[in-house]
PDB file of C-alpha atoms in Angstrom:
ATOM      1  CA  MET A   1      16.254   4.198   6.589  1.00 92.00           C
ATOM      2  CA  HIS A   2      12.955   5.550   5.308  1.00 96.00           C
ATOM      3  CA  LEU A   3      10.099   3.469   3.903  1.00 96.00           C
ATOM      4  CA  ASN A   4       7.002   4.654   2.024  1.00 97.00           C
ATOM      5  CA  VAL A   5       4.161   2.137   2.229  1.00 98.00           C
ATOM      6  CA  MET A   6       0.638   2.031   0.772  1.00 97.00           C
ATOM      7  CA  ILE A   7      -2.035  -0.339   2.092  1.00 98.00           C
ATOM      8  CA  CYS A   8      -5.080  -0.808  -0.118  1.00 97.00           C
ATOM      9  CA  ASP A   9      -7.990  -2.868   1.210  1.00 96.00           C
ATOM     10  CA  ASP A  10     -11.727  -2.268   1.058  1.00 95.00           C
ATOM     11  CA  LEU A  11     -12.267  -3.671   4.562  1.00 96.00           C
ATOM     12  CA  PRO A  12     -11.374  -1.150   7.293  1.00 97.00           C
ATOM     13  CA  GLU A  13     -10.509  -3.808   9.874  1.00 97.00           C
ATOM     14  CA  GLU A  14      -8.050  -5.470   7.469  1.00 97.00           C
ATOM     15  CA  ARG A  15      -6.456  -2.113   6.561  1.00 97.00           C
ATOM     16  CA  ASN A  16      -6.104  -1.199  10.234  1.00 98.00           C
ATOM     17  CA  THR A  17      -4.641  -4.566  11.231  1.00 98.00           C
ATOM     18  CA  LEU A  18      -2.028  -4.486   8.487  1.00 98.00           C
ATOM     19  CA  ALA A  19      -1.211  -0.832   9.225  1.00 98.00           C
ATOM     20  CA  ARG A  20      -0.649  -1.712  12.892  1.00 98.00           C
ATOM     21  CA  LEU A  21       1.680  -4.584  11.920  1.00 98.00           C
ATOM     22  CA  VAL A  22       3.663  -2.422   9.490  1.00 98.00           C
ATOM     23  CA  ARG A  23       4.016   0.352  12.095  1.00 98.00           C
ATOM     24  CA  HIS A  24       5.217  -2.149  14.679  1.00 98.00           C
ATOM     25  CA  TYR A  25       7.728  -3.642  12.246  1.00 97.00           C
ATOM     26  CA  ALA A  26       9.106  -0.211  11.331  1.00 98.00           C
ATOM     27  CA  ALA A  27       9.334   0.922  14.944  1.00 98.00           C
ATOM     28  CA  SER A  28      11.103  -2.252  16.059  1.00 98.00           C
ATOM     29  CA  ARG A  29      13.753  -1.716  13.382  1.00 97.00           C
ATOM     30  CA  GLN A  30      14.009   2.069  13.750  1.00 97.00           C
ATOM     31  CA  ILE A  31      12.726   2.651  10.213  1.00 97.00           C
ATOM     32  CA  GLN A  32      11.135   5.997   9.451  1.00 98.00           C
ATOM     33  CA  LEU A  33       7.728   5.212   7.982  1.00 98.00           C
ATOM     34  CA  GLN A  34       5.344   7.101   5.733  1.00 98.00           C
ATOM     35  CA  LEU A  35       2.138   5.048   5.638  1.00 98.00           C
ATOM     36  CA  ASP A  36      -0.732   5.775   3.267  1.00 98.00           C
ATOM     37  CA  THR A  37      -4.006   3.880   2.976  1.00 98.00           C
ATOM     38  CA  ALA A  38      -6.730   3.528   0.383  1.00 97.00           C
ATOM     39  CA  ASP A  39     -10.122   1.824   0.517  1.00 96.00           C
ATOM     40  CA  SER A  40     -10.206   0.923  -3.186  1.00 95.00           C
ATOM     41  CA  GLY A  41      -7.987   0.581  -6.202  1.00 93.00           C
ATOM     42  CA  LEU A  42      -9.476   3.753  -7.663  1.00 92.00           C
ATOM     43  CA  HIS A  43      -8.712   5.626  -4.427  1.00 95.00           C
ATOM     44  CA  LEU A  44      -5.114   4.358  -4.546  1.00 95.00           C
ATOM     45  CA  MET A  45      -4.679   5.427  -8.181  1.00 91.00           C
ATOM     46  CA  SER A  46      -6.094   8.879  -7.386  1.00 93.00           C
ATOM     47  CA  GLN A  47      -3.305   9.298  -4.795  1.00 93.00           C
ATOM     48  CA  LEU A  48      -0.544   8.218  -7.195  1.00 92.00           C
ATOM     49  CA  ARG A  49       1.673  11.194  -8.034  1.00 90.00           C
ATOM     50  CA  GLY A  50       4.444   9.388  -9.889  1.00 87.00           C
ATOM     51  CA  PRO A  51       7.272   6.866  -9.763  1.00 90.00           C
ATOM     52  CA  GLY A  52       9.063   6.432  -6.459  1.00 90.00           C
ATOM     53  CA  GLN A  53       6.115   7.476  -4.316  1.00 94.00           C
ATOM     54  CA  TRP A  54       5.805   4.108  -2.544  1.00 95.00           C
ATOM     55  CA  ASP A  55       8.459   1.496  -1.882  1.00 95.00           C
ATOM     56  CA  VAL A  56       5.922  -1.203  -1.012  1.00 95.00           C
ATOM     57  CA  VAL A  57       2.216  -1.501  -1.823  1.00 96.00           C
ATOM     58  CA  PHE A  58      -0.007  -4.057  -0.102  1.00 97.00           C
ATOM     59  CA  LEU A  59      -3.041  -4.816  -2.278  1.00 96.00           C
ATOM     60  CA  ASP A  60      -6.166  -6.750  -1.417  1.00 95.00           C
ATOM     61  CA  ILE A  61      -6.914  -9.070  -4.331  1.00 93.00           C
ATOM     62  CA  TYR A  62     -10.707  -9.141  -3.919  1.00 91.00           C
ATOM     63  CA  MET A  63     -12.151  -5.620  -3.945  1.00 88.00           C
ATOM     64  CA  ASN A  64     -15.189  -4.074  -5.576  1.00 83.00           C
ATOM     65  CA  GLY A  65     -14.319  -2.256  -8.777  1.00 83.00           C
ATOM     66  CA  ALA A  66     -10.709  -2.689  -9.855  1.00 82.00           C
ATOM     67  CA  ASN A  67      -9.192  -5.653  -8.027  1.00 86.00           C
ATOM     68  CA  GLY A  68      -5.667  -5.866  -6.631  1.00 90.00           C
ATOM     69  CA  ILE A  69      -4.250  -7.643  -9.668  1.00 91.00           C
ATOM     70  CA  GLU A  70      -5.546  -4.967 -12.041  1.00 91.00           C
ATOM     71  CA  ILE A  71      -4.158  -2.215  -9.821  1.00 92.00           C
ATOM     72  CA  ALA A  72      -0.790  -4.009  -9.579  1.00 92.00           C
ATOM     73  CA  ARG A  73      -0.599  -4.032 -13.380  1.00 91.00           C
ATOM     74  CA  GLU A  74      -1.340  -0.303 -13.530  1.00 89.00           C
ATOM     75  CA  LEU A  75       1.235   0.450 -10.821  1.00 89.00           C
ATOM     76  CA  ARG A  76       3.905  -1.597 -12.639  1.00 88.00           C
ATOM     77  CA  MET A  77       3.352   0.479 -15.780  1.00 88.00           C
ATOM     78  CA  SER A  78       4.020   3.716 -13.880  1.00 85.00           C
ATOM     79  CA  ASP A  79       6.597   2.499 -11.326  1.00 82.00           C
ATOM     80  CA  SER A  80       8.472  -0.720 -12.034  1.00 81.00           C
ATOM     81  CA  ASP A  81      10.588  -0.390  -8.850  1.00 84.00           C
ATOM     82  CA  CYS A  82       7.627  -0.549  -6.435  1.00 82.00           C
ATOM     83  CA  PHE A  83       7.181  -3.893  -4.659  1.00 83.00           C
TER      84      PHE A  83
END
């Protein structure tokens, strides 16, 4: 199994903690992992290349600029299968 994951959080320590947990989860279940990170909603959207890019996106709700809810809405419009 292969899993593409995006973690978007403006706080580096939160991004790193969640990334470590996701890596551990994938390794313990022998899941191949592609993990991307972004420090803002705008950074995430600049990395978006099209539908199917990420299977799961973790979004911080409270970020400067576009918040997680706004970014989730934008992602849903371009990729309705992403969780």
